[in-house]
């Protein structure tokens, strides 16, 4: 694999914003694991609890060379504790681990953790300062709070699928995983807020975030405007306005421009070599342009067909008109700004070798985020975590024989790999 973006080194140990914060992670699938991965990126010690045998998402969408990208990008930088929490001894051990944790995160259906004896009240009984975060589909309240939920269902319930519907009225997903990722972000935000509040008050609390609530929250203006007007203002194709949206260039490639105000409209007309359009009374003001967009858009479309995409982007940027190529995910490693900001990073995986993956979406000057160097093997840290909770080695061996705990080991690195195994968290 040819590297087009630098390997991002881990910051110095102990420099993360959440260094010293320990998280017990019962989450599965996408919403919860993404929330806890954000906490791991921020420096928290995240202990991922899985059943012996492992969660099915470890085997989801595995590449031909064996790299489980779905699982990796959601669980990198965590520790793995493989333990059967449905057994009395398993629950006892998990509660012992929870005594020393600052945060517990779960995204089971409502009531499951309580039935297991690991709900908020159970955890709080052994750890009064705990922040207990629950991710759900609908939210903690309402008649359907205990119902199962998936990303596409949340997009439908929140109005997102209708907002993005096709011209023929067919509902469409905005993108795969939108509700899950948004739900994870808001869940992590809730955890961070509760930790700040605990610093001030000394009191932990319960945090709830949901897929439906997050999907609605991603569209604050559109929902509010629709409710006021009693009408949904949909995008209606590739353009927001006659001068903002996607256009095809001479080489068949697409670019997007955003000429939304009057100054940008003048810049666009100049860039296209159509200065006369800005003096045309049909296109003189924004509302007039929109009333005559059936006349204006074909003119702009034809102009863009006279040059290749990258040439147009240079011309538009020279005229201060926001413009960008319509990238595919495969183009991202070659984008200089994506590369410079570490949004896509390259690492050595212990088994798959060089991999490219999504990095942090924001930066902290003095407490930089880290990109976990590997995803733990199932049960790789079981002995370590339970030993820290006070379990004797002999008891650990017995639990492993009974199948209550699974003890894994890190794989042998590929020959020639430079992947480093981080030191265990003390």
mmCIF file of N, CA and C in Angstrom, residues 5 12 23 61 86 89 99 125 137 182 204 208 244 251 291 293 303 324 338 388 395 421:
data_model
loop_
_atom_site.group_PDB
_atom_site.id
_atom_site.type_symbol
_atom_site.label_atom_id
_atom_site.label_comp_id
_atom_site.label_asym_id
_atom_site.label_seq_id
_atom_site.Cartn_x
_atom_site.Cartn_y
_atom_site.Cartn_z
ATOM 1 N N UNK A 5 -0.344 9.588 3.333
ATOM 2 C CA UNK A 5 -0.516 10.400 4.522
ATOM 3 C C UNK A 5 0.370 9.849 5.631
ATOM 4 N N UNK A 12 2.517 11.606 23.921
ATOM 5 C CA UNK A 12 3.211 11.076 25.093
ATOM 6 C C UNK A 12 2.205 10.509 26.086
ATOM 7 N N UNK A 23 -13.166 3.662 32.006
ATOM 8 C CA UNK A 23 -14.499 3.445 31.449
ATOM 9 C C UNK A 23 -14.751 1.958 31.314
ATOM 10 N N UNK A 61 -18.037 -7.689 8.129
ATOM 11 C CA UNK A 61 -17.412 -6.957 7.020
ATOM 12 C C UNK A 61 -15.880 -7.040 7.072
ATOM 13 N N UNK A 86 -23.761 -13.153 32.366
ATOM 14 C CA UNK A 86 -25.044 -13.788 32.698
ATOM 15 C C UNK A 86 -24.902 -14.761 33.859
ATOM 16 N N UNK A 89 -21.086 -15.421 39.129
ATOM 17 C CA UNK A 89 -19.681 -15.069 39.369
ATOM 18 C C UNK A 89 -19.196 -14.004 38.397
ATOM 19 N N UNK A 99 -16.069 -0.905 40.582
ATOM 20 C CA UNK A 99 -15.752 -0.088 41.763
ATOM 21 C C UNK A 99 -14.735 1.000 41.448
ATOM 22 N N UNK A 125 -24.432 1.366 43.761
ATOM 23 C CA UNK A 125 -24.319 0.806 45.108
ATOM 24 C C UNK A 125 -22.872 0.511 45.475
ATOM 25 N N UNK A 137 -32.510 3.524 21.489
ATOM 26 C CA UNK A 137 -33.103 3.872 20.208
ATOM 27 C C UNK A 137 -34.030 5.069 20.308
ATOM 28 N N UNK A 182 -24.220 9.651 15.094
ATOM 29 C CA UNK A 182 -24.708 10.825 15.825
ATOM 30 C C UNK A 182 -25.089 10.454 17.249
ATOM 31 N N UNK A 204 -21.966 11.736 40.774
ATOM 32 C CA UNK A 204 -22.173 11.157 39.458
ATOM 33 C C UNK A 204 -23.640 11.219 39.077
ATOM 34 N N UNK A 208 -28.375 9.722 29.310
ATOM 35 C CA UNK A 208 -29.110 9.005 28.269
ATOM 36 C C UNK A 208 -28.987 9.743 26.943
ATOM 37 N N UNK A 244 -25.701 27.070 -6.071
ATOM 38 C CA UNK A 244 -25.046 26.305 -5.013
ATOM 39 C C UNK A 244 -25.418 24.836 -5.155
ATOM 40 N N UNK A 251 -14.422 17.084 -17.959
ATOM 41 C CA UNK A 251 -13.857 15.735 -17.875
ATOM 42 C C UNK A 251 -14.800 14.732 -17.236
ATOM 43 N N UNK A 291 -36.391 32.502 -8.691
ATOM 44 C CA UNK A 291 -37.621 32.508 -9.487
ATOM 45 C C UNK A 291 -37.332 32.181 -10.951
ATOM 46 N N UNK A 293 -34.549 30.231 -11.948
ATOM 47 C CA UNK A 293 -33.462 29.253 -11.952
ATOM 48 C C UNK A 293 -33.547 28.316 -13.145
ATOM 49 N N UNK A 303 -21.416 26.426 -18.944
ATOM 50 C CA UNK A 303 -20.128 27.061 -18.683
ATOM 51 C C UNK A 303 -19.156 26.079 -18.043
ATOM 52 N N UNK A 324 -15.175 22.732 -4.196
ATOM 53 C CA UNK A 324 -14.437 21.520 -3.826
ATOM 54 C C UNK A 324 -14.808 20.395 -4.763
ATOM 55 N N UNK A 338 -7.288 16.970 4.389
ATOM 56 C CA UNK A 338 -7.613 15.770 5.164
ATOM 57 C C UNK A 338 -6.352 15.179 5.769
ATOM 58 N N UNK A 388 -6.108 -6.501 38.423
ATOM 59 C CA UNK A 388 -6.206 -5.159 39.004
ATOM 60 C C UNK A 388 -7.400 -5.049 39.944
ATOM 61 N N UNK A 395 -7.651 -18.350 40.973
ATOM 62 C CA UNK A 395 -9.074 -18.164 40.692
ATOM 63 C C UNK A 395 -9.293 -17.868 39.212
ATOM 64 N N UNK A 421 3.214 -2.657 20.392
ATOM 65 C CA UNK A 421 2.166 -2.972 21.350
ATOM 66 C C UNK A 421 2.295 -2.001 22.510
#
